PDB file of N, CA and C and ligand atoms in Angstrom:
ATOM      1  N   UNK A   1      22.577 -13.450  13.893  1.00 94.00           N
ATOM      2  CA  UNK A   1      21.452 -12.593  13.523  1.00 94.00           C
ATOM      3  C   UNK A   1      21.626 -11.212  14.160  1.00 94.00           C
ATOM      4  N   UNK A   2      21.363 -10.260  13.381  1.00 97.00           N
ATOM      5  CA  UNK A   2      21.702  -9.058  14.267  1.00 97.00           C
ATOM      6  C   UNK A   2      20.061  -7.878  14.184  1.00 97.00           C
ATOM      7  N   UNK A   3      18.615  -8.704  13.331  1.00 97.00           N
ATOM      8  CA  UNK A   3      17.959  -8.078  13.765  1.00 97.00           C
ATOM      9  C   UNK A   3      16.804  -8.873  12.993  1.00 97.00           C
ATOM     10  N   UNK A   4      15.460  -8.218  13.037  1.00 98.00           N
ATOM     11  CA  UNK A   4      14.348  -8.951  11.910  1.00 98.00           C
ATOM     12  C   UNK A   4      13.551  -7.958  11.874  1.00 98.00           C
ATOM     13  N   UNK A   5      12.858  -8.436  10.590  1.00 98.00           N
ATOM     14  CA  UNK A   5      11.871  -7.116  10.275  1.00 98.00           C
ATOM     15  C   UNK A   5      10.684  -8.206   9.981  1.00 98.00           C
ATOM     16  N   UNK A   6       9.295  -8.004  10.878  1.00 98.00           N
ATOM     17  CA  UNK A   6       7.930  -8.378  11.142  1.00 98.00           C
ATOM     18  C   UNK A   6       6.788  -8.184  10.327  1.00 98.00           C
ATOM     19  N   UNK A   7       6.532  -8.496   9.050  1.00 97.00           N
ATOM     20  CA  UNK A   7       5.366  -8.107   8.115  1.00 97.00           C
ATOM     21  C   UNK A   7       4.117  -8.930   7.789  1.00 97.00           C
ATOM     22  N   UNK A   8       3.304  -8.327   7.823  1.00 96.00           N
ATOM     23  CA  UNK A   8       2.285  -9.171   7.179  1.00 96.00           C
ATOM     24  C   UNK A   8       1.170  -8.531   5.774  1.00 96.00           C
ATOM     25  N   UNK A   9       0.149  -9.138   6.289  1.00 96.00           N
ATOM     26  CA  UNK A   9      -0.549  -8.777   4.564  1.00 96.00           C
ATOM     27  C   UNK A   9      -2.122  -8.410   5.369  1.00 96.00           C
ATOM     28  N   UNK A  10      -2.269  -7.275   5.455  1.00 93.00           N
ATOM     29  CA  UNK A  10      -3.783  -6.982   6.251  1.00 93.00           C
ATOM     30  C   UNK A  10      -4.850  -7.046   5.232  1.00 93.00           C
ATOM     31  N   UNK A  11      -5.662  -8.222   5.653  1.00 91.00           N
ATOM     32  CA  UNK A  11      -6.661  -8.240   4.110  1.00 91.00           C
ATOM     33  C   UNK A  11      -7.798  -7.627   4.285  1.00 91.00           C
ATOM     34  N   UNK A  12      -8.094  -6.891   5.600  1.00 91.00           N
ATOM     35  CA  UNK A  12      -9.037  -5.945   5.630  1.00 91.00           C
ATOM     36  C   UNK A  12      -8.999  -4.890   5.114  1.00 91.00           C
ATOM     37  N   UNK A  13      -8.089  -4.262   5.250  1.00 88.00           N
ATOM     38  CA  UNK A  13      -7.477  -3.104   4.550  1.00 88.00           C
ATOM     39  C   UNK A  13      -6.344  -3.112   3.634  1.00 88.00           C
ATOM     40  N   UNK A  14      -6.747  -4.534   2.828  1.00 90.00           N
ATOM     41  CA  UNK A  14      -5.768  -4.298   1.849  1.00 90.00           C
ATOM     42  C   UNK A  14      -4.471  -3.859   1.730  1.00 90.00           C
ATOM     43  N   UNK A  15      -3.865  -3.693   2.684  1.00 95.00           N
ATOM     44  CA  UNK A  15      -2.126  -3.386   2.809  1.00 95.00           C
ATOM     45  C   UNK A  15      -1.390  -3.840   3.270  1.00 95.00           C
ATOM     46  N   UNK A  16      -0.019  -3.554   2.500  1.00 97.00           N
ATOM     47  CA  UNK A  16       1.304  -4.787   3.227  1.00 97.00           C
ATOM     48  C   UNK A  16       1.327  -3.728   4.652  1.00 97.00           C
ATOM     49  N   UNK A  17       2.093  -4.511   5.509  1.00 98.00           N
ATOM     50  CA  UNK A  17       2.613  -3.975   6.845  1.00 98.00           C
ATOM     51  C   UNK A  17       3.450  -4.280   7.319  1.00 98.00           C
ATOM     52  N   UNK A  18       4.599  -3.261   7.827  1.00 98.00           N
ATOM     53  CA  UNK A  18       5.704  -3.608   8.617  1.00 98.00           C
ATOM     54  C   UNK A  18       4.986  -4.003   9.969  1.00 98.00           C
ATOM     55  N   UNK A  19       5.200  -5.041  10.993  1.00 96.00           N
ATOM     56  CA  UNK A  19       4.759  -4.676  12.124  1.00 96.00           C
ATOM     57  C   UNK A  19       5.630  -4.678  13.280  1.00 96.00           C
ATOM     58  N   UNK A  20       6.855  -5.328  12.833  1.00 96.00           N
ATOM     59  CA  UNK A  20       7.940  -5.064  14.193  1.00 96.00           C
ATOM     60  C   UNK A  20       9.279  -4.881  13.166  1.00 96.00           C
ATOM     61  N   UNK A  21      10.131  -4.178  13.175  1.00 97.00           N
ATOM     62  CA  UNK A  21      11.792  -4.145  13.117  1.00 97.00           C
ATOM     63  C   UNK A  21      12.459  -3.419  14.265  1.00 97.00           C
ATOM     64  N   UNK A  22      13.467  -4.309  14.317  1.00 98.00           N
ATOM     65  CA  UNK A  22      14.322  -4.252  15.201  1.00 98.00           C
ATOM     66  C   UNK A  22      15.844  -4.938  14.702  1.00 98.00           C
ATOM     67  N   UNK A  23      16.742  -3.954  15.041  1.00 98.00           N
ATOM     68  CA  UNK A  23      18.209  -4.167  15.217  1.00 98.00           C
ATOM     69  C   UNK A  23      18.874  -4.229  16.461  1.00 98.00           C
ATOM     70  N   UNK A  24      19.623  -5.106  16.798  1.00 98.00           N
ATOM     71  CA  UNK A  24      20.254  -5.464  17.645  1.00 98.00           C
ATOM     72  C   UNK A  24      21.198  -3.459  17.881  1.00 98.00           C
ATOM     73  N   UNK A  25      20.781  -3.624  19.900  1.00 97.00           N
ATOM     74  CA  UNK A  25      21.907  -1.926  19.754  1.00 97.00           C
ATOM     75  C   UNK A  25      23.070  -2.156  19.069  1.00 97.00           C
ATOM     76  N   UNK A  26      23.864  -3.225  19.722  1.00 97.00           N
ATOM     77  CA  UNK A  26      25.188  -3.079  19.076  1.00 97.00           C
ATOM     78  C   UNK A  26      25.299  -2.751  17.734  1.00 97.00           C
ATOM     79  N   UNK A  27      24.486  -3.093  16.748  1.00 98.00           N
ATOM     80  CA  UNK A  27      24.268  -3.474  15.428  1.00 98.00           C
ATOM     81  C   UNK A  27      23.701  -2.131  14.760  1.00 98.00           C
ATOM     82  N   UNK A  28      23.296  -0.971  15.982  1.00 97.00           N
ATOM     83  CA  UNK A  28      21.997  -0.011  15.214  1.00 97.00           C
ATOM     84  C   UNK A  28      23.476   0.872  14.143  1.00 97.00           C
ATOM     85  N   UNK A  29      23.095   1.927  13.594  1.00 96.00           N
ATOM     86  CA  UNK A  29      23.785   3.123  12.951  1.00 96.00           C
ATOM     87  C   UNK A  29      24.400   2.344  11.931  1.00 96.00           C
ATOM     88  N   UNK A  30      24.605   1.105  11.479  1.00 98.00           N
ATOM     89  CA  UNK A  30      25.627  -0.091  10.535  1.00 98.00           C
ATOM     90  C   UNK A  30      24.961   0.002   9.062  1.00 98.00           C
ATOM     91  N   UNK A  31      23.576   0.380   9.017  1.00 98.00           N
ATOM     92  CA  UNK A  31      22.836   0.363   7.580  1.00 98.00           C
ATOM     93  C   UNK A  31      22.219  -0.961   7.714  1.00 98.00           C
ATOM     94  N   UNK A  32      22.074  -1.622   8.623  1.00 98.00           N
ATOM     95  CA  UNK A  32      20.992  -2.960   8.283  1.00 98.00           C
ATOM     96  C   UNK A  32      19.965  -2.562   8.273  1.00 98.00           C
ATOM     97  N   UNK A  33      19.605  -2.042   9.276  1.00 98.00           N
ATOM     98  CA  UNK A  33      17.952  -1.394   9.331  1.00 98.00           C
ATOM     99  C   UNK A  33      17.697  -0.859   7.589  1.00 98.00           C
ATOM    100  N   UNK A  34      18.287   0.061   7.226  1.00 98.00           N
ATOM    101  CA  UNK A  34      17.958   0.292   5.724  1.00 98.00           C
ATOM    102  C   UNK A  34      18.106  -0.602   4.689  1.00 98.00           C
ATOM    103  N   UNK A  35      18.864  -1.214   4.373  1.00 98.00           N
ATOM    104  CA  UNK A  35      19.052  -2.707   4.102  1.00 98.00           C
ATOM    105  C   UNK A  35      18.025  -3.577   3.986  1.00 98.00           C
ATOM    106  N   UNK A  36      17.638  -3.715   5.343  1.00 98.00           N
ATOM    107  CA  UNK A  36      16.444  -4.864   5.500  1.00 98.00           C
ATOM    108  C   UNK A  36      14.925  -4.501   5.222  1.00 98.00           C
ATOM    109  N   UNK A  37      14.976  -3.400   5.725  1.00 98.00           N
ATOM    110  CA  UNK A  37      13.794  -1.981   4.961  1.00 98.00           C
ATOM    111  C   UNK A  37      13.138  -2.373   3.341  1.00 98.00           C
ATOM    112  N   UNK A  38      14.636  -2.244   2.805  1.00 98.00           N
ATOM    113  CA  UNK A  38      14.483  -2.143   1.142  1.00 98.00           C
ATOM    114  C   UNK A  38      14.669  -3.344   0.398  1.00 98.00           C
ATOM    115  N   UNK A  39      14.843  -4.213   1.530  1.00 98.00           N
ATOM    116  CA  UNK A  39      14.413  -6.041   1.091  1.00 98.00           C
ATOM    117  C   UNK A  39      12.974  -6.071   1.201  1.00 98.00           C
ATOM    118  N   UNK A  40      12.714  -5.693   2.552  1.00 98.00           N
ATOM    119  CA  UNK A  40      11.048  -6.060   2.380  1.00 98.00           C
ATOM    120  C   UNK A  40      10.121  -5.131   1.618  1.00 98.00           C
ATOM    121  N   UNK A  41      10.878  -3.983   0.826  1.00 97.00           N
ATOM    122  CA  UNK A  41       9.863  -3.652   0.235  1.00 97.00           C
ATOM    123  C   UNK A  41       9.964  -3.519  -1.491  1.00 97.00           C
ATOM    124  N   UNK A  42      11.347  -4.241  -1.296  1.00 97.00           N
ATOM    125  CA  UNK A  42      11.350  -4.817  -2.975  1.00 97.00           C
ATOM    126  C   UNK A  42      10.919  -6.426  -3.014  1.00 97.00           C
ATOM    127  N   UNK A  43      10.731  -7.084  -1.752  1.00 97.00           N
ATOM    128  CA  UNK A  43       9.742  -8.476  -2.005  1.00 97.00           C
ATOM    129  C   UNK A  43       7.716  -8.062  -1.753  1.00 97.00           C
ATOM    130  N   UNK A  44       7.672  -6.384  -0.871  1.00 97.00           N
ATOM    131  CA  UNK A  44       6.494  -6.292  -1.435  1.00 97.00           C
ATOM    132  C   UNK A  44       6.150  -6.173  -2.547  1.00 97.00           C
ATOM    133  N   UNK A  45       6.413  -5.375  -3.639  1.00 97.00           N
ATOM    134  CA  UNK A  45       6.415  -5.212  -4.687  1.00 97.00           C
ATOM    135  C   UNK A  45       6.397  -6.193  -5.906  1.00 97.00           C
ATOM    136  N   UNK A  46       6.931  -7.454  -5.333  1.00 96.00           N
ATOM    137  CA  UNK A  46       6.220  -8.652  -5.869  1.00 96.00           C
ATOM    138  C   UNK A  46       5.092  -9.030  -5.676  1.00 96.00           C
ATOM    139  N   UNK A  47       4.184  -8.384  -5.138  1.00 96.00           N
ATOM    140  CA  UNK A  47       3.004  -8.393  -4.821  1.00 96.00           C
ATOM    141  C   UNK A  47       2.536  -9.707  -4.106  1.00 96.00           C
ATOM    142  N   UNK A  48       3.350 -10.651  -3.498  1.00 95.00           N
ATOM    143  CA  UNK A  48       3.301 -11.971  -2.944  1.00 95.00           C
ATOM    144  C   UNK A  48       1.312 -12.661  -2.571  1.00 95.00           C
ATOM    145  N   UNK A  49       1.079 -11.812  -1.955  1.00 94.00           N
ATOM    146  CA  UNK A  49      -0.500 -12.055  -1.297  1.00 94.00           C
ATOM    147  C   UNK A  49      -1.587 -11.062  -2.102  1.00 94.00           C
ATOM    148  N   UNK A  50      -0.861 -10.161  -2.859  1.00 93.00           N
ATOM    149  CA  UNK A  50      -2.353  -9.568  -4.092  1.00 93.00           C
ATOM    150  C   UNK A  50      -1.338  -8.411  -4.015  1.00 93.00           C
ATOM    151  N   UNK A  51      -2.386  -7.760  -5.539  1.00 93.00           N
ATOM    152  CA  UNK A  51      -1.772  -6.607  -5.878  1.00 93.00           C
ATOM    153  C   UNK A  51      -2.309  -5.042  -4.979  1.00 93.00           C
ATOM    154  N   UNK A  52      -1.704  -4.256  -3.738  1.00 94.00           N
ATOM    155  CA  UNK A  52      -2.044  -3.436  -3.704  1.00 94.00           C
ATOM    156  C   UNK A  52      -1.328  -2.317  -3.565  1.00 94.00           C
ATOM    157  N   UNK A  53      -1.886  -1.141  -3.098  1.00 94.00           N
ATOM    158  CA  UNK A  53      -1.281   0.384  -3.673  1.00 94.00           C
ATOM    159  C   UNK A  53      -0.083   0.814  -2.254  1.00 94.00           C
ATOM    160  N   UNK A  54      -0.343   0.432  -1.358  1.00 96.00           N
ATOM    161  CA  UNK A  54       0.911   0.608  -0.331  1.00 96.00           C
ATOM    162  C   UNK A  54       1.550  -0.118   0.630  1.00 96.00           C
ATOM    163  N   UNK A  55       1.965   0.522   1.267  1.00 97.00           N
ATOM    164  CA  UNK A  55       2.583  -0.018   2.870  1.00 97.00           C
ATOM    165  C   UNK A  55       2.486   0.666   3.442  1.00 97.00           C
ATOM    166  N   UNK A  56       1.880   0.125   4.983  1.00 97.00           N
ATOM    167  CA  UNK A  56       1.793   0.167   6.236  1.00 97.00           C
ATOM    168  C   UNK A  56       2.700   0.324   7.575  1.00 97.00           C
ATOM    169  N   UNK A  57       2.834   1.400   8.072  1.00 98.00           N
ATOM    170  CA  UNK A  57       3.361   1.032   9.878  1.00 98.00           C
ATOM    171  C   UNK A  57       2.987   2.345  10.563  1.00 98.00           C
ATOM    172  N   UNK A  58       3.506   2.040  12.296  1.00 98.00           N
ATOM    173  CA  UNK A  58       3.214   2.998  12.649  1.00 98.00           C
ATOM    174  C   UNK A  58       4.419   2.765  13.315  1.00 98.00           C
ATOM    175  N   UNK A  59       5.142   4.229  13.921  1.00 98.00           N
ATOM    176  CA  UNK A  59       6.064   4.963  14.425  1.00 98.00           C
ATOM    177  C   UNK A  59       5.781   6.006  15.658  1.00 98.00           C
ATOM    178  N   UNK A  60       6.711   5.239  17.081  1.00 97.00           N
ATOM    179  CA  UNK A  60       6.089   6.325  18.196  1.00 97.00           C
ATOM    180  C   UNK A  60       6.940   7.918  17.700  1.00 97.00           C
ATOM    181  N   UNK A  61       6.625   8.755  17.873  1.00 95.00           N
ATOM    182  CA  UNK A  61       7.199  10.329  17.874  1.00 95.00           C
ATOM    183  C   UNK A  61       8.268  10.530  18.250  1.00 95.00           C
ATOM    184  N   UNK A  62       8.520  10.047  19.526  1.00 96.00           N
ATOM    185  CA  UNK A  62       9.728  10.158  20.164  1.00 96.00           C
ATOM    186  C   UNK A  62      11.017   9.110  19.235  1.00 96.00           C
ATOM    187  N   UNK A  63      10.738   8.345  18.587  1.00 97.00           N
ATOM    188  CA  UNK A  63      11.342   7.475  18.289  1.00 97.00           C
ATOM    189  C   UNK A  63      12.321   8.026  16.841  1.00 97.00           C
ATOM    190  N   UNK A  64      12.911   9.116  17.179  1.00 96.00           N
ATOM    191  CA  UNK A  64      13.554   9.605  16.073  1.00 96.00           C
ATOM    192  C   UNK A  64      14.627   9.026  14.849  1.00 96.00           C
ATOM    193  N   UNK A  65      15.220   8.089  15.742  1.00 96.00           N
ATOM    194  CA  UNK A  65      15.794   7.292  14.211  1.00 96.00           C
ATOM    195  C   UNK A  65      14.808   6.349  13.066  1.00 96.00           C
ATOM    196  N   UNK A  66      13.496   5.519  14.035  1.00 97.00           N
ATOM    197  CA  UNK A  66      13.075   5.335  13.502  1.00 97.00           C
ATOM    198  C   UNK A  66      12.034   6.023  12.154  1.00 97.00           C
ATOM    199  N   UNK A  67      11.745   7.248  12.552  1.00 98.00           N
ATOM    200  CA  UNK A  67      11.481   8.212  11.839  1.00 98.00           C
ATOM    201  C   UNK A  67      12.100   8.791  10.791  1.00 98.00           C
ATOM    202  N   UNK A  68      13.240   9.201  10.975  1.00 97.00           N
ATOM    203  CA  UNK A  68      13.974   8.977  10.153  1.00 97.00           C
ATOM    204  C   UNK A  68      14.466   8.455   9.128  1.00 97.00           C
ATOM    205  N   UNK A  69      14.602   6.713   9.476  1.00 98.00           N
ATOM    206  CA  UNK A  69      14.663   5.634   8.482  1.00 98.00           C
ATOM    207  C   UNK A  69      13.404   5.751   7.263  1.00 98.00           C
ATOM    208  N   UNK A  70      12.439   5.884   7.943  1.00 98.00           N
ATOM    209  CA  UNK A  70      11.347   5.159   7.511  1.00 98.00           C
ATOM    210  C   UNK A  70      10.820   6.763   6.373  1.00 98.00           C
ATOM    211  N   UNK A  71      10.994   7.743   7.089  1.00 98.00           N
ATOM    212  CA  UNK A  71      11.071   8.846   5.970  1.00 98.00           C
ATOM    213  C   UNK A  71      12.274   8.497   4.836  1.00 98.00           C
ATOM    214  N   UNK A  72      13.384   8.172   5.198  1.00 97.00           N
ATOM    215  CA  UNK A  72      14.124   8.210   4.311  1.00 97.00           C
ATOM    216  C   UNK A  72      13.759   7.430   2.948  1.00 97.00           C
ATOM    217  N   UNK A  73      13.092   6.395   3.142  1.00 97.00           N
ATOM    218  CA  UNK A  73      12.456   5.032   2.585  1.00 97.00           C
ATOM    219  C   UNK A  73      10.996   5.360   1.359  1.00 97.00           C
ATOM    220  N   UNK A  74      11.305   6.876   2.066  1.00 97.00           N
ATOM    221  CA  UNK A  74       9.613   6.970   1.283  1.00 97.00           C
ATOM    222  C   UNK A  74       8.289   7.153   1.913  1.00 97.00           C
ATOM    223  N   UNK A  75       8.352   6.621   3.195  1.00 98.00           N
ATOM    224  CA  UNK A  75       7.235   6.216   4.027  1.00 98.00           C
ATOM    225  C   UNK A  75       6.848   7.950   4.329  1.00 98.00           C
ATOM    226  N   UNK A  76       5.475   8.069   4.239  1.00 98.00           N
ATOM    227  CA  UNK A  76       5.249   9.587   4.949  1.00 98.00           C
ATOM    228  C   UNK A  76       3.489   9.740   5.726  1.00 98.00           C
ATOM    229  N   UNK A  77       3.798  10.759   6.941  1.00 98.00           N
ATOM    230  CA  UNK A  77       3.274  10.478   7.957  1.00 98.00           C
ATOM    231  C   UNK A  77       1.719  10.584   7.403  1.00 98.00           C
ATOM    232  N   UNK A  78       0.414  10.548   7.854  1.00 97.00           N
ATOM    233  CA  UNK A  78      -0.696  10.823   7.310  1.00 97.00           C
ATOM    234  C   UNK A  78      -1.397  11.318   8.282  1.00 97.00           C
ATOM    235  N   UNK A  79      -1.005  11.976   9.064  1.00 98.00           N
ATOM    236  CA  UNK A  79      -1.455  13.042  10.462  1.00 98.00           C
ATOM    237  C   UNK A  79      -2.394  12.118  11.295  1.00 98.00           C
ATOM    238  N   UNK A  80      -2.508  10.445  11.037  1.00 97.00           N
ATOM    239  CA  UNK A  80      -3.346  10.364  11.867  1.00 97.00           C
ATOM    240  C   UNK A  80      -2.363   9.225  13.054  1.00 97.00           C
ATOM    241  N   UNK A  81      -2.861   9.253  14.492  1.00 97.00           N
ATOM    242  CA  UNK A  81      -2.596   8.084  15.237  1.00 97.00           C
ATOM    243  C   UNK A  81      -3.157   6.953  15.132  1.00 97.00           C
ATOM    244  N   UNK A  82      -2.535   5.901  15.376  1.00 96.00           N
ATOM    245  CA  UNK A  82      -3.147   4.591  16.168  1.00 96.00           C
ATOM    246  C   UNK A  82      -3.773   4.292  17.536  1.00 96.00           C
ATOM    247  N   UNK A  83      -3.972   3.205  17.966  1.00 95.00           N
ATOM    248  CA  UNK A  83      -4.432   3.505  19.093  1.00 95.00           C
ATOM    249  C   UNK A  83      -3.847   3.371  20.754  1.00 95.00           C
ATOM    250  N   UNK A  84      -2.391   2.910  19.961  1.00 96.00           N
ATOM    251  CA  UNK A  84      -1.123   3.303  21.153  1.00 96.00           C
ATOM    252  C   UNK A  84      -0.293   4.782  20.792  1.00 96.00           C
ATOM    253  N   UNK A  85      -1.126   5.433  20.355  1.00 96.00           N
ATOM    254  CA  UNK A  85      -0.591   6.731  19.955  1.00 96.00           C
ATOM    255  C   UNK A  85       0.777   7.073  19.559  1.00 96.00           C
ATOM    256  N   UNK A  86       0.721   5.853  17.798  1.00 97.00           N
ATOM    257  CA  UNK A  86       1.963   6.231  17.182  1.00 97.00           C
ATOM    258  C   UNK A  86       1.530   6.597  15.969  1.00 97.00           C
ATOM    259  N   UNK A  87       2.471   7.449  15.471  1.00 98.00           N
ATOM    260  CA  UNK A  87       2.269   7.586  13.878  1.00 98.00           C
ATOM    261  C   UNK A  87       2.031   6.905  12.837  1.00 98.00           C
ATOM    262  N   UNK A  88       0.847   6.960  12.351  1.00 98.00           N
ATOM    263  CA  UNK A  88       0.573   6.022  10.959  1.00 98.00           C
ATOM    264  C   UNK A  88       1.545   6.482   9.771  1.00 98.00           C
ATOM    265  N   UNK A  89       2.442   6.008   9.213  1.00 98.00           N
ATOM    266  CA  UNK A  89       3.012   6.129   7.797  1.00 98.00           C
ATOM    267  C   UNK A  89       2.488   5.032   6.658  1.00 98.00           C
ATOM    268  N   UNK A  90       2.633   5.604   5.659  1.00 98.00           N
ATOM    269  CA  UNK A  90       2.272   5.025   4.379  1.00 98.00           C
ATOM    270  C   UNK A  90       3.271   5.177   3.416  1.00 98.00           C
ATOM    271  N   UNK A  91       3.592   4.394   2.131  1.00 98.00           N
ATOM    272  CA  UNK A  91       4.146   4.137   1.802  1.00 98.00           C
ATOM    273  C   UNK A  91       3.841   3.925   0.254  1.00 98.00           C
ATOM    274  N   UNK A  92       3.602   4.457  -1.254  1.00 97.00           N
ATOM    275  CA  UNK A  92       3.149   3.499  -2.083  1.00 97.00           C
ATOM    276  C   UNK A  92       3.946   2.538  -2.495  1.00 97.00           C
ATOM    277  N   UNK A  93       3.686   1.731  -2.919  1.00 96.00           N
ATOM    278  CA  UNK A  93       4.005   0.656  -3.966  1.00 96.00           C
ATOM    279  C   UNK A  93       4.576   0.498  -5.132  1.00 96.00           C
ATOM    280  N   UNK A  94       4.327   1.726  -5.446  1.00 91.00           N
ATOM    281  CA  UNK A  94       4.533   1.962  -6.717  1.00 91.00           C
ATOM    282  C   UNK A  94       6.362   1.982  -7.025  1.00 91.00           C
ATOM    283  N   UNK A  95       6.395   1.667  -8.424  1.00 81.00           N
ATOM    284  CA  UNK A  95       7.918   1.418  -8.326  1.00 81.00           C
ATOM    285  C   UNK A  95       8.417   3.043  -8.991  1.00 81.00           C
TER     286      UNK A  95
HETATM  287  C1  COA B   1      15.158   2.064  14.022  1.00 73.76           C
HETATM  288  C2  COA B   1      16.167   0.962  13.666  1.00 73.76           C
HETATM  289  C3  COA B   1      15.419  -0.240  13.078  1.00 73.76           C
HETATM  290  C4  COA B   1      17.110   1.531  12.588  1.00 73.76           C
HETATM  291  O1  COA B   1      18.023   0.484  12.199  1.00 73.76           O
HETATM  292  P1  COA B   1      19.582   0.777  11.993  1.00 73.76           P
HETATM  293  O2  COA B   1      20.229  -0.406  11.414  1.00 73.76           O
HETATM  294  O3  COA B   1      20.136   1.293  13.266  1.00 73.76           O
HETATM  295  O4  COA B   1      19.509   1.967  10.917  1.00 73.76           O
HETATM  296  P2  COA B   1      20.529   2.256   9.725  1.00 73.76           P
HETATM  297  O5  COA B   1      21.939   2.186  10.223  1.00 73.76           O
HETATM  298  O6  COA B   1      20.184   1.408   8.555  1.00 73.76           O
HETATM  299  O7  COA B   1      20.200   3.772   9.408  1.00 73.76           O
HETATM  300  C5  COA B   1      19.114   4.107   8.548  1.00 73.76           C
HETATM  301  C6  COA B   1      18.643   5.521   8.855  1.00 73.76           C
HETATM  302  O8  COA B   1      17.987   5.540  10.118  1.00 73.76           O
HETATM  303  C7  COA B   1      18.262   6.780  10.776  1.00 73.76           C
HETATM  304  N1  COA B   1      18.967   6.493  12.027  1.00 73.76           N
HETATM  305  C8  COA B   1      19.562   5.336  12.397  1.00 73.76           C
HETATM  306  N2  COA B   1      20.052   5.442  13.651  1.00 73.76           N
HETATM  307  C9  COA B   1      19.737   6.683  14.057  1.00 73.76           C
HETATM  308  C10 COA B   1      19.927   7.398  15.280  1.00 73.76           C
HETATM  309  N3  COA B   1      20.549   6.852  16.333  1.00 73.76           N
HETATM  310  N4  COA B   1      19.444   8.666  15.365  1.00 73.76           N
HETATM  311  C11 COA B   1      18.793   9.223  14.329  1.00 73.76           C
HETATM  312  N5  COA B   1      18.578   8.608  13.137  1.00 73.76           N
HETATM  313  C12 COA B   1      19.052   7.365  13.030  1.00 73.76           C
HETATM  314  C13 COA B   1      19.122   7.596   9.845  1.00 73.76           C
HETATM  315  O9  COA B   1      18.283   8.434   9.062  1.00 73.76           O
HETATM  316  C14 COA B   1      19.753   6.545   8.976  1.00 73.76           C
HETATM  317  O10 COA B   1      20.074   6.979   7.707  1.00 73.76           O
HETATM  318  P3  COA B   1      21.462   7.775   7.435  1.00 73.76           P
HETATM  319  O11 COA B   1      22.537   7.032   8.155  1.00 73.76           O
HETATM  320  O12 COA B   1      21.586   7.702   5.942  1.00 73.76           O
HETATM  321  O13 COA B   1      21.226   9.138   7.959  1.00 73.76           O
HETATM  322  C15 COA B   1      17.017   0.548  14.897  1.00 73.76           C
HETATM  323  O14 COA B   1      17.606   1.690  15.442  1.00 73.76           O
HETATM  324  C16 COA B   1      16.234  -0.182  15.969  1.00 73.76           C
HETATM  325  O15 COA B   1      16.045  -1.396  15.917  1.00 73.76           O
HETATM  326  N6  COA B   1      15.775   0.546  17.004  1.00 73.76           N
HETATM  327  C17 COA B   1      15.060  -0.054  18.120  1.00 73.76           C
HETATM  328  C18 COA B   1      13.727  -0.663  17.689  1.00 73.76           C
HETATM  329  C19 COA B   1      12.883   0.284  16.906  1.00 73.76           C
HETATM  330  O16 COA B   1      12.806   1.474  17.207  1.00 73.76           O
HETATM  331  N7  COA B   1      12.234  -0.256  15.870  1.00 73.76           N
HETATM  332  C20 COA B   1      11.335   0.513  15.019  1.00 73.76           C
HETATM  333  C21 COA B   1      10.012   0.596  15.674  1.00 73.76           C
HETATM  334  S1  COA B   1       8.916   1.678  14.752  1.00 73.76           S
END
């Protein structure tokens, strides 16, 4: 195994959510992280737990690759924090 990506289905707010990925260091810069990214969000898109309009995560600032990735993906920031003061990104659904 060289990493996993953590999602669930928030039914309060209606949205899928990344909530943990992680790649092994040895493993980071290889393209899994993007890879595994665009697995889980071509099995969101099956709409598994209901049909809704995005995806969910948050991203610390400092955390520049992850930022990165997750822009690359589509995901974009929505100026607001969480309440460990990371970046909320969103994501639609839409294909
Ligand atoms: C963030 C993380 C999941 C990325 O996974 P990865 O397999 O290393 O990433 P990939 O090789 O698929 O690269 C995907 C994109 O991420 C960005 N990226 C990856 N490593 C990077 C680095 N060291 N610096 C800057 N950007 C980086 C790049 O934009 C890259 O796309 P590109 O190569 O086309 O430019 C991985 O580095 C990791 O697990 N980090 C520690 C845990 C973590 O930060 N998790 C996310 C919490 S929000």
């Amino acid at each position: 195994m060289v990493g996993y990506v953590l999602t669930l289905f928030d039914k309060e707010d209606e949205m899928y959510c990344i909530w943990h990925m992680m790649i092994d260091a040895e493993n980071q810069g290889l393209g899994y992280g993007k890879a595994a990214l665009k697995l889980v969000i071509d099995y969101f898109q099956t709409f598994p737990f209901g049909k809704t309009e995005s995806i969910g995560l948050t991203c610390h600032e400092e955390n520049q690759a992850g930022l990165r990735l997750y822009r690359k993906l589509g995901f974009k920031e929505t100026g607001e924090k969480d309440e460990d003061n990371e970046r909320v990104m969103i994501r639609s659904l839409a294909k």
